[in-house]
């Protein structure tokens, strides 16, 4: 049952939830696009979906429940299978002898209610809930699944002991392959990989120790111990991962690199595998690359204000170089892919040379370097130039030859996107000069340099506080607080009369969604445009400190200042920013 438009209009006008002006705007949309009034109110931003659910709850007399931060016993939650719960946004939260209370986002979903009645033989009592409650409750399926993984792996690894003891110290490649295809090890490795995907890990570390085999996951940039397996499981698990990666099973003295893919719930994940011999066996690190990731926006990855405008200005150019810089794992490639996604129109030919190809993008010609057969960044770039590209992406500028070719490509009418390893945006210029690039060529081609790091994002469960005078003094040693406050006022985030005494910061708070109060990561950036003043400065052979000082005079926010800006927005914490900006 749904609320009819006249009934909804009368109720929200009487209650004062929405102004007459907003109702009129929504009704125009109803006539123009043949929508319901509820859909039009959401589309115009007058009400959210959760606002309408609360109205629906009141008008129809369906009770509304909030399940935020509520732990539901797994025996009740699991009465509705996870695929059904996710498809229909329906979760069980309370059970009596003959009835089951279920929370839904749409109580008019009668097929889902009928399915539960027939399956369980119970009276199903629908309740409306909000999006955040539904999201948090659905995550409880995953958390319980993770708990079950530990028992499964302990059970399967006990079966491995017999295999390891039966085989001698010298095992042939054929025997190792047979071991690697044995059911217990297949289950263990498959479980470890799925566990990592569910937790959103970016890397899996399998490390043989003196007493056992340690498995660790890197989640949001921080390594966490996942579990410890018996020491004898090491060789068999190593063999299984080598089989998946098509590596040599009997090679245990030299490092090896490989990759493989797996699909889970429609999500394709590519694993980049590195095997390194260490004292107690072979250490394996697997980098998880989630394929077909698209839909990023520059705002979505953390760019804003003047910095965002500078990136857009550089993207409008048909020639020149856009450089993204930062350490390994700082999100450089994601930033470049986001820019490429925006530039990817039918009018341009885009080619890339990468190591490795991290995300596959439609309509973009992506090439993987293979140094072992002599196909390097420089050779690949030289070949790309003969392919008539308009835009070129170079995965990384590592040497003088690649740098010179990238500069020449920019000089001859191409827009070049590339990454380089330095600590700051200002450091890119001296770094390229050190590689042997002529300064006059560099200043005539470099459009903008972007320095970046990744910080963990706070969840919605967070605790506000304001800075004490001693905290302001301490923070002022690292950051120009006046500049940050000015930017907050410029972008209309705080009132023009605001001071640091009235601007709240936030601390993480443990919640159902996250044990440490953080979930996901975002970028903090510094955007250095190469202005005429900076060009003159670079031509004199100056230092990165002098370049940064001049850029700040011209309005550049440093990474740490951008981090404090985002901490004031409640997106991260001051401590997290200071942890990441370590120099």
Coordinates of C-alpha atoms in Angstrom, one line a residue:
X1 CA 0.0 0.0 0.0
X2 CA 1.3 3.4 -0.9
X3 CA 0.2 7.0 0.0
X4 CA -1.7 8.7 -2.8
X5 CA -0.4 12.0 -4.0
X6 CA -3.3 14.2 -2.7
X7 CA -3.0 12.5 0.7
X8 CA 0.7 13.0 0.8
X9 CA 0.4 16.7 -0.2
X10 CA -2.2 17.4 2.4
X11 CA -0.2 15.7 5.2
X12 CA 3.2 17.4 4.5
X13 CA 1.5 20.9 4.0
X14 CA -0.4 20.5 7.3
X15 CA 2.7 19.3 9.1
X16 CA 4.9 22.1 7.7
X17 CA 7.6 19.6 6.6
X18 CA 7.8 21.2 3.1
X19 CA 7.0 24.7 2.0
X20 CA 4.3 25.5 -0.5
X21 CA 7.0 26.7 -2.9
X22 CA 8.8 23.3 -2.8
X23 CA 5.4 21.5 -3.3
X24 CA 4.7 23.7 -6.4
X25 CA 8.2 22.9 -7.9
X26 CA 7.6 19.2 -7.3
X27 CA 4.2 19.2 -8.9
X28 CA 5.6 20.8 -12.0
X29 CA 8.1 17.9 -12.2
X30 CA 5.2 15.5 -11.7
X31 CA 3.4 16.9 -14.8
X32 CA 6.6 17.2 -16.9
X33 CA 8.1 13.8 -16.2
X34 CA 5.1 11.7 -15.2
X35 CA 6.5 10.9 -11.7
X36 CA 4.7 10.5 -8.4
X37 CA 4.8 13.4 -5.9
X38 CA 7.1 11.4 -3.6
X39 CA 9.6 10.8 -6.4
X40 CA 9.4 14.5 -7.4
X41 CA 10.1 15.7 -3.8
X42 CA 13.2 13.5 -3.7
X43 CA 14.4 14.6 -7.1
X44 CA 14.1 18.3 -6.2
X45 CA 15.8 17.8 -2.8
X46 CA 12.8 18.9 -0.8
X47 CA 12.8 15.6 1.1
X48 CA 15.0 12.6 1.5
X49 CA 13.9 9.0 1.0
X50 CA 14.2 8.5 4.8
X51 CA 12.0 11.6 5.4
X52 CA 9.3 10.1 3.2
X53 CA 9.6 6.7 4.9
X54 CA 8.8 8.4 8.2
X55 CA 5.8 10.1 6.7
X56 CA 4.7 6.8 5.2
X57 CA 5.1 5.1 8.6
X58 CA 2.9 7.8 10.2
X59 CA 0.2 8.0 7.6
X60 CA -0.2 4.3 7.0
X61 CA 0.2 3.4 10.6
X62 CA 3.2 1.1 10.0
X63 CA 5.6 1.3 13.0
X64 CA 9.0 2.8 12.3
X65 CA 12.2 1.2 13.8
X66 CA 15.7 2.4 13.9
X67 CA 18.3 -0.4 14.0
X68 CA 21.3 1.9 14.1
X69 CA 24.1 0.4 16.3
X70 CA 21.8 -2.5 17.3
X71 CA 23.4 -5.9 17.3
X72 CA 20.9 -8.6 16.1
X73 CA 21.5 -12.2 17.2
X74 CA 22.7 -14.2 14.2
X75 CA 20.1 -17.0 14.7
X76 CA 17.4 -14.3 14.0
X77 CA 19.3 -12.4 11.3
X78 CA 20.0 -15.6 9.4
X79 CA 16.3 -16.5 9.2
X80 CA 16.3 -14.4 6.0
X81 CA 19.1 -15.5 3.7
X82 CA 21.6 -12.8 2.9
X83 CA 20.9 -12.7 -0.9
X84 CA 17.2 -12.2 -0.2
X85 CA 17.9 -9.5 2.4
X86 CA 20.2 -7.6 0.0
X87 CA 17.9 -7.9 -3.0
X88 CA 14.7 -6.9 -1.2
X89 CA 16.2 -4.7 1.6
X90 CA 14.5 -6.8 4.3
X91 CA 16.0 -8.0 7.6
X92 CA 14.7 -9.9 10.5
X93 CA 15.3 -8.3 13.9
X94 CA 12.8 -9.7 16.5
X95 CA 11.1 -13.2 16.8
X96 CA 8.4 -14.6 19.0
X97 CA 7.0 -18.1 19.0
X98 CA 4.6 -17.4 16.1
X99 CA 5.7 -14.1 14.6
X100 CA 8.8 -12.4 13.0
X101 CA 9.3 -8.6 12.9
X102 CA 11.1 -7.5 9.8
X103 CA 12.5 -4.1 8.9
X104 CA 12.1 -2.9 5.3
X105 CA 12.7 0.1 3.2
X106 CA 9.5 -0.6 1.2
X107 CA 6.6 -2.3 3.1
X108 CA 4.7 -2.5 -0.2
X109 CA 7.1 -5.2 -1.3
X110 CA 4.4 -7.9 -0.9
X111 CA 6.3 -10.7 -2.8
X112 CA 9.1 -10.5 -0.2
X113 CA 6.7 -10.7 2.7
X114 CA 4.8 -13.6 1.2
X115 CA 8.1 -15.5 0.5
X116 CA 9.1 -15.1 4.2
X117 CA 5.6 -16.3 5.4
X118 CA 5.8 -19.5 3.3
X119 CA 9.5 -20.2 4.0
X120 CA 9.3 -19.8 7.8
X121 CA 5.6 -20.5 8.6
X122 CA 5.5 -17.5 10.8
X123 CA 3.4 -14.4 10.9
X124 CA 5.5 -11.6 9.3
X125 CA 5.2 -8.1 10.8
X126 CA 6.6 -5.5 8.5
X127 CA 8.3 -2.4 10.0
X128 CA 9.7 0.6 8.1
X129 CA 13.3 1.6 8.7
X130 CA 15.9 4.1 7.4
X131 CA 18.7 3.5 4.9
X132 CA 21.5 3.8 7.5
X133 CA 19.9 1.1 9.7
X134 CA 19.5 -1.2 6.7
X135 CA 23.1 -0.7 5.6
X136 CA 24.4 -1.4 9.1
X137 CA 22.3 -4.5 9.6
X138 CA 23.3 -6.0 6.2
X139 CA 26.9 -5.6 7.3
X140 CA 26.3 -7.9 10.2
X141 CA 25.9 -10.8 7.8
X142 CA 29.5 -10.1 6.7
X143 CA 30.9 -9.8 10.2
X144 CA 29.4 -13.1 11.2
X145 CA 30.7 -14.7 8.0
X146 CA 34.2 -13.5 9.0
X147 CA 33.8 -15.2 12.4
X148 CA 32.9 -18.5 10.7
X149 CA 36.1 -18.3 8.5
X150 CA 38.4 -18.8 11.5
X151 CA 36.7 -22.1 12.4
X152 CA 36.7 -23.3 8.8
X153 CA 40.4 -22.6 8.3
X154 CA 41.4 -24.2 11.6
X155 CA 39.4 -27.3 10.6
X156 CA 40.9 -27.5 7.1
X157 CA 44.5 -26.7 8.2
X158 CA 44.4 -29.7 10.6
X159 CA 43.9 -31.9 7.5
X160 CA 47.0 -30.4 5.9
X161 CA 49.3 -31.8 8.6
X162 CA 49.0 -35.3 7.3
X163 CA 49.9 -34.2 3.8
X164 CA 53.0 -32.3 5.0
X165 CA 54.2 -35.1 7.2
X166 CA 53.7 -37.8 4.6
X167 CA 55.8 -35.9 2.0
X168 CA 59.6 -35.7 2.6
X169 CA 61.8 -32.7 2.6
X170 CA 62.3 -33.0 -1.2
X171 CA 59.0 -32.9 -3.1
X172 CA 58.8 -33.1 -6.8
X173 CA 56.9 -30.5 -8.9
X174 CA 54.3 -33.0 -9.8
X175 CA 53.7 -34.0 -6.2
X176 CA 53.6 -30.3 -5.2
X177 CA 50.9 -29.6 -7.8
X178 CA 48.9 -32.6 -6.5
X179 CA 49.2 -31.2 -3.0
X180 CA 48.1 -27.7 -4.2
X181 CA 45.0 -29.2 -5.7
X182 CA 44.0 -31.1 -2.6
X183 CA 40.6 -30.0 -1.2
X184 CA 41.7 -28.6 2.2
X185 CA 44.3 -26.2 0.8
X186 CA 41.9 -25.1 -2.0
X187 CA 39.3 -24.3 0.7
X188 CA 41.8 -22.4 2.9
X189 CA 43.2 -20.2 0.1
X190 CA 39.7 -19.6 -1.3
X191 CA 38.5 -18.6 2.1
X192 CA 41.4 -16.3 2.7
X193 CA 40.8 -14.5 -0.6
X194 CA 37.1 -14.1 0.0
X195 CA 37.7 -12.9 3.5
X196 CA 40.0 -10.2 2.2
X197 CA 37.5 -9.1 -0.5
X198 CA 34.7 -8.8 2.1
X199 CA 36.8 -6.8 4.5
X200 CA 37.8 -4.4 1.7
X201 CA 41.5 -5.2 2.0
X202 CA 44.0 -3.8 -0.5
X203 CA 46.8 -6.4 0.3
X204 CA 47.1 -9.9 1.8
X205 CA 50.4 -10.8 3.5
X206 CA 51.2 -14.5 4.1
X207 CA 54.3 -14.6 6.3
X208 CA 56.1 -17.7 7.5
X209 CA 57.4 -17.2 11.1
X210 CA 59.4 -19.5 13.4
X211 CA 56.2 -20.8 15.2
X212 CA 53.5 -20.4 12.6
X213 CA 52.2 -18.8 9.4
X214 CA 50.9 -15.3 9.9
X215 CA 48.2 -13.9 7.6
X216 CA 47.7 -10.1 7.6
X217 CA 45.4 -7.8 5.7
X218 CA 46.0 -4.2 4.8
X219 CA 42.7 -2.4 5.3
X220 CA 42.4 1.4 4.7
X221 CA 46.2 1.6 4.7
X222 CA 46.8 -0.2 8.0
X223 CA 48.0 -3.7 8.4
X224 CA 45.9 -6.0 10.7
X225 CA 46.7 -9.5 11.9
X226 CA 43.9 -11.7 10.4
X227 CA 44.9 -15.1 11.7
X228 CA 47.8 -17.4 12.4
X229 CA 47.9 -20.9 10.8
X230 CA 50.1 -23.9 11.7
X231 CA 53.7 -23.6 10.4
X232 CA 53.3 -26.8 8.3
X233 CA 50.5 -25.1 6.2
X234 CA 53.1 -22.7 4.7
X235 CA 54.5 -24.8 1.8
X236 CA 51.1 -26.2 0.8
X237 CA 49.5 -22.7 0.8
X238 CA 52.5 -21.3 -1.1
X239 CA 52.1 -24.1 -3.7
X240 CA 48.4 -23.4 -4.1
X241 CA 48.9 -19.6 -4.7
X242 CA 51.8 -20.4 -7.2
X243 CA 49.4 -22.7 -9.1
X244 CA 46.8 -20.0 -9.3
X245 CA 49.4 -17.5 -10.4
X246 CA 51.1 -19.9 -12.9
X247 CA 54.4 -19.6 -11.2
X248 CA 57.2 -22.3 -10.9
X249 CA 56.3 -24.6 -8.0
X250 CA 59.8 -26.0 -7.5
X251 CA 61.5 -22.5 -7.5
X252 CA 62.0 -21.5 -3.9
X253 CA 65.3 -19.6 -4.1
X254 CA 64.4 -16.7 -6.4
X255 CA 61.6 -14.1 -6.1
X256 CA 58.7 -14.6 -8.5
X257 CA 55.8 -12.3 -9.7
X258 CA 52.5 -13.4 -11.1
X259 CA 48.8 -12.6 -11.1
X260 CA 45.3 -14.3 -11.3
X261 CA 41.7 -13.3 -11.1
X262 CA 38.6 -14.4 -9.2
X263 CA 34.9 -13.3 -9.3
X264 CA 32.8 -12.9 -6.2
X265 CA 29.2 -11.8 -6.2
X266 CA 29.6 -10.2 -9.6
X267 CA 32.7 -8.3 -8.6
X268 CA 35.9 -9.1 -10.5
X269 CA 39.1 -8.9 -8.5
X270 CA 42.6 -9.2 -9.9
X271 CA 45.4 -10.4 -7.5
X272 CA 48.9 -9.2 -8.2
X273 CA 51.2 -11.8 -6.5
X274 CA 54.8 -11.3 -5.3
X275 CA 56.7 -14.3 -3.8
X276 CA 59.9 -13.6 -1.9
X277 CA 62.2 -16.3 -0.3
X278 CA 62.9 -15.5 3.4
X279 CA 64.6 -17.3 6.3
X280 CA 61.5 -19.4 7.3
X281 CA 60.1 -20.1 3.9
X282 CA 58.4 -18.0 1.2
X283 CA 56.6 -14.7 2.0
X284 CA 53.7 -13.9 -0.3
X285 CA 52.1 -10.5 -0.8
X286 CA 49.0 -10.2 -2.9
X287 CA 47.7 -6.8 -4.1
X288 CA 43.9 -6.8 -4.7
X289 CA 42.8 -4.7 -7.7
X290 CA 39.1 -4.4 -8.1
X291 CA 38.4 -4.3 -11.9
X292 CA 35.8 -2.1 -13.8
X293 CA 35.8 0.5 -11.1
X294 CA 34.3 3.7 -12.6
X295 CA 32.1 6.5 -11.7
X296 CA 34.8 8.4 -9.7
X297 CA 34.6 12.2 -9.7
X298 CA 37.3 14.7 -8.8
X299 CA 35.1 15.9 -6.0
X300 CA 34.5 12.4 -4.9
X301 CA 38.3 11.7 -4.4
X302 CA 38.7 14.8 -2.3
X303 CA 39.4 17.7 -4.6
X304 CA 37.7 21.1 -3.9
X305 CA 37.9 24.9 -4.3
X306 CA 40.8 26.5 -6.1
X307 CA 42.7 23.2 -6.5
X308 CA 39.8 21.6 -8.3
X309 CA 39.6 24.6 -10.7
X310 CA 43.3 24.3 -11.4
X311 CA 42.9 20.7 -12.3
X312 CA 40.0 21.5 -14.6
X313 CA 42.0 24.3 -16.3
X314 CA 44.9 21.9 -17.0
X315 CA 42.4 19.3 -18.4
X316 CA 41.1 21.8 -20.9
X317 CA 44.5 22.2 -22.5
X318 CA 45.3 20.1 -25.5
X319 CA 49.1 19.9 -24.7
X320 CA 51.3 19.8 -21.7
X321 CA 51.8 17.5 -18.7
X322 CA 49.7 16.8 -15.6
X323 CA 51.8 15.1 -12.9
X324 CA 50.5 13.3 -9.9
X325 CA 53.1 12.6 -7.2
X326 CA 53.2 10.7 -3.9
X327 CA 54.6 7.5 -2.3
X328 CA 53.5 4.0 -3.3
X329 CA 49.8 3.4 -2.3
X330 CA 48.8 7.0 -2.1
X331 CA 46.1 6.8 -4.8
X332 CA 48.0 8.4 -7.7
X333 CA 46.7 5.9 -10.2
X334 CA 43.1 6.4 -9.1
X335 CA 43.5 10.2 -9.5
X336 CA 44.9 9.7 -13.1
X337 CA 42.1 7.2 -14.0
X338 CA 39.5 9.7 -12.7
X339 CA 41.0 12.5 -14.9
X340 CA 41.1 10.0 -17.9
X341 CA 37.4 9.0 -17.3
X342 CA 36.4 12.7 -17.6
X343 CA 38.6 13.2 -20.7
X344 CA 37.3 10.0 -22.3
X345 CA 35.0 11.3 -25.1
X346 CA 34.5 10.0 -28.6
X347 CA 36.5 12.9 -30.1
X348 CA 39.8 11.8 -28.6
X349 CA 42.2 8.9 -28.8
X350 CA 43.6 7.9 -25.4
X351 CA 46.5 5.5 -25.0
X352 CA 48.2 4.4 -21.8
X353 CA 51.4 2.6 -20.9
X354 CA 51.2 1.0 -17.4
X355 CA 52.8 -1.3 -14.9
X356 CA 50.4 -3.0 -14.1
X357 CA 47.0 -2.2 -15.8
X358 CA 45.0 -1.6 -12.6
X359 CA 41.6 -0.8 -13.9
X360 CA 40.2 -1.7 -17.3
X361 CA 38.5 1.3 -19.0
X362 CA 36.3 1.2 -22.1
X363 CA 37.5 3.1 -25.2
X364 CA 41.0 3.5 -23.8
X365 CA 43.9 1.6 -25.3
X366 CA 45.9 0.2 -22.3
X367 CA 49.3 -1.4 -22.7
X368 CA 51.2 -3.4 -20.1
X369 CA 55.0 -3.0 -19.8
X370 CA 57.1 -6.1 -19.8
X371 CA 60.7 -5.2 -18.8
X372 CA 61.8 -8.9 -18.9
X373 CA 61.5 -8.8 -22.7
X374 CA 62.7 -5.3 -23.1
X375 CA 59.3 -3.6 -23.3
X376 CA 59.9 -0.7 -20.9
X377 CA 58.0 2.6 -20.3
X378 CA 60.4 4.4 -22.7
X379 CA 60.0 1.8 -25.5
X380 CA 56.2 1.7 -25.0
X381 CA 55.9 5.5 -25.1
X382 CA 58.0 5.7 -28.2
X383 CA 55.6 3.2 -29.9
X384 CA 52.5 5.0 -28.6
X385 CA 53.6 8.2 -30.4
X386 CA 53.1 6.4 -33.7
X387 CA 49.5 5.5 -32.8
X388 CA 48.2 9.0 -33.2
X389 CA 47.1 9.6 -29.6
X390 CA 45.6 12.8 -28.3
X391 CA 46.1 11.9 -24.7
X392 CA 48.8 9.7 -23.2
X393 CA 49.0 8.3 -19.7
X394 CA 52.4 7.1 -18.5
X395 CA 52.1 4.9 -15.4
X396 CA 55.4 6.1 -13.9
X397 CA 58.3 8.3 -15.0
X398 CA 61.3 6.5 -13.6
X399 CA 64.3 7.5 -15.7
X400 CA 65.7 10.2 -18.0
X401 CA 64.6 8.5 -21.2
X402 CA 60.9 8.2 -20.1
X403 CA 61.0 11.8 -18.8
X404 CA 62.4 13.1 -22.0
X405 CA 60.0 11.2 -24.2
X406 CA 57.0 12.5 -22.0
X407 CA 58.3 16.1 -22.4
X408 CA 58.7 15.7 -26.2
X409 CA 55.2 14.2 -26.4
X410 CA 53.8 17.2 -24.6
X411 CA 55.8 19.6 -26.9
X412 CA 54.5 17.9 -30.0
X413 CA 50.8 18.4 -29.3
X414 CA 49.8 15.7 -26.8
X415 CA 48.3 16.0 -23.3
X416 CA 50.4 13.7 -21.1
X417 CA 49.3 12.4 -17.7
X418 CA 52.0 10.7 -15.5
X419 CA 53.0 9.8 -12.0
X420 CA 56.4 10.4 -10.4
X421 CA 57.7 9.4 -6.9
X422 CA 58.4 12.5 -4.7
X423 CA 57.1 13.7 -1.3
X424 CA 55.4 16.9 -2.4
X425 CA 54.1 18.7 -5.5
X426 CA 56.9 21.2 -5.3
X427 CA 59.4 18.3 -5.3
X428 CA 58.4 17.1 -8.8
X429 CA 60.4 19.9 -10.5
X430 CA 63.8 19.3 -8.9
X431 CA 63.2 15.5 -9.3
X432 CA 62.7 15.8 -13.0
X433 CA 65.7 18.2 -13.3
X434 CA 67.7 15.5 -11.4
X435 CA 66.7 13.0 -14.0
X436 CA 68.2 15.2 -16.7
X437 CA 65.2 17.2 -18.0
X438 CA 66.1 20.6 -19.3
X439 CA 64.5 23.3 -17.2
X440 CA 63.3 25.4 -20.2
X441 CA 61.5 22.3 -21.6
X442 CA 60.0 21.5 -18.3
X443 CA 58.5 25.0 -17.6
X444 CA 57.1 25.1 -21.1
X445 CA 55.2 21.8 -20.8
X446 CA 54.3 21.2 -17.1
X447 CA 50.8 22.5 -16.4
X448 CA 50.1 21.3 -12.9
X449 CA 51.6 19.0 -10.3
X450 CA 49.4 17.3 -7.8
X451 CA 50.8 15.9 -4.5
X452 CA 48.6 13.6 -2.5
X453 CA 48.2 11.1 0.4
X454 CA 45.3 9.0 1.6
X455 CA 43.7 9.4 5.0
X456 CA 41.1 7.2 6.6
X457 CA 37.5 8.5 6.6
X458 CA 35.5 8.8 9.8
X459 CA 32.2 6.9 10.0
X460 CA 28.9 8.7 10.8
X461 CA 29.4 7.6 14.4
X462 CA 31.9 10.3 15.6
X463 CA 32.3 12.6 18.6
X464 CA 32.6 16.5 18.1
X465 CA 35.0 18.7 20.1
X466 CA 36.7 22.1 19.7
X467 CA 40.4 22.8 19.9
X468 CA 41.8 24.0 23.2
X469 CA 44.3 26.9 23.2
X470 CA 47.2 24.5 23.8
X471 CA 46.0 22.2 20.9
X472 CA 45.8 25.3 18.6
X473 CA 49.3 26.4 19.6
X474 CA 50.7 22.8 19.0
X475 CA 48.9 22.5 15.6
X476 CA 49.9 26.0 14.6
X477 CA 53.6 24.8 14.5
X478 CA 52.7 22.5 11.6
X479 CA 49.8 24.3 9.8
X480 CA 48.9 27.8 8.9
X481 CA 45.5 27.8 10.7
X482 CA 44.5 31.2 9.5
X483 CA 44.8 30.0 5.9
X484 CA 42.7 26.9 6.6
X485 CA 40.0 29.0 8.3
X486 CA 40.1 31.5 5.4
X487 CA 39.5 28.6 2.9
X488 CA 36.6 27.3 5.0
X489 CA 35.0 30.7 4.9
X490 CA 35.7 31.1 1.2
X491 CA 33.9 27.9 0.3
X492 CA 31.0 28.8 2.6
X493 CA 31.5 25.9 5.0
X494 CA 31.6 28.1 8.1
X495 CA 30.2 31.5 8.7
X496 CA 32.3 34.6 7.9
X497 CA 32.4 35.4 11.6
X498 CA 33.6 31.9 12.7
X499 CA 36.8 31.4 14.7
X500 CA 38.5 28.2 15.7
X501 CA 36.6 28.3 19.0
X502 CA 33.4 27.6 17.1
X503 CA 34.6 25.2 14.4
X504 CA 34.2 21.6 15.5
X505 CA 36.6 18.8 14.9
X506 CA 35.8 15.1 15.4
X507 CA 37.1 12.0 17.2
X508 CA 36.4 8.4 16.0
X509 CA 33.8 6.4 18.0
X510 CA 33.5 2.6 17.9
X511 CA 30.3 1.5 16.1
X512 CA 28.6 -1.4 14.5
X513 CA 30.0 -0.3 11.2
X514 CA 33.7 -0.1 12.3
X515 CA 35.7 -1.2 15.4
X516 CA 38.0 1.8 15.2
X517 CA 35.6 4.5 13.9
X518 CA 37.1 4.6 10.4
X519 CA 35.9 3.2 7.1
X520 CA 37.3 3.8 3.7
X521 CA 39.9 6.4 2.6
X522 CA 40.0 9.7 0.8
X523 CA 42.7 11.9 -0.7
X524 CA 44.3 15.0 0.7
X525 CA 46.0 17.1 -2.0
X526 CA 48.2 20.0 -2.8
X527 CA 47.8 21.4 -6.3
X528 CA 50.7 23.4 -7.8
X529 CA 50.0 25.2 -11.1
X530 CA 53.0 26.3 -13.0
X531 CA 52.4 30.1 -13.1
X532 CA 54.7 32.7 -14.9
X533 CA 56.3 33.6 -11.6
X534 CA 57.1 29.9 -10.8
X535 CA 58.5 29.4 -14.3
X536 CA 61.0 32.2 -13.7
X537 CA 61.9 30.7 -10.4
X538 CA 62.4 27.2 -11.8
X539 CA 64.7 28.6 -14.6
X540 CA 67.0 29.9 -11.8
X541 CA 67.5 26.3 -10.6
X542 CA 65.8 26.9 -7.2
X543 CA 65.0 24.3 -4.5
X544 CA 61.6 22.7 -3.8
X545 CA 61.3 24.7 -0.6
X546 CA 61.5 28.0 -2.5
X547 CA 59.0 26.7 -5.1
X548 CA 56.6 25.7 -2.3
X549 CA 56.9 29.1 -0.6
X550 CA 56.1 30.9 -3.8
X551 CA 53.2 28.6 -4.6
X552 CA 51.8 29.2 -1.1
X553 CA 52.0 33.0 -1.7
X554 CA 49.9 32.4 -4.8
X555 CA 47.2 30.6 -2.9
X556 CA 48.3 26.9 -2.8
X557 CA 47.1 24.9 0.2
X558 CA 49.6 22.3 1.3
X559 CA 48.6 18.7 1.9
X560 CA 48.6 19.1 5.6
X561 CA 46.5 22.2 5.4
X562 CA 44.0 20.4 3.1
X563 CA 44.0 17.6 5.7
X564 CA 43.1 20.0 8.5
X565 CA 40.4 21.5 6.2
X566 CA 38.9 18.0 5.8
X567 CA 39.2 17.3 9.5
X568 CA 37.1 20.5 10.1
X569 CA 34.5 19.1 7.7
X570 CA 34.3 16.0 9.9
X571 CA 35.6 13.7 7.2
X572 CA 38.8 12.6 9.1
X573 CA 40.7 13.5 12.3
X574 CA 43.7 15.7 12.9
X575 CA 45.6 12.7 14.3
X576 CA 45.0 10.8 11.1
X577 CA 46.3 13.7 9.0
X578 CA 49.5 14.1 11.1
X579 CA 50.0 10.3 10.9
X580 CA 50.0 10.3 7.1
X581 CA 52.0 13.5 6.6
X582 CA 55.1 12.2 8.3
X583 CA 57.8 14.4 6.8

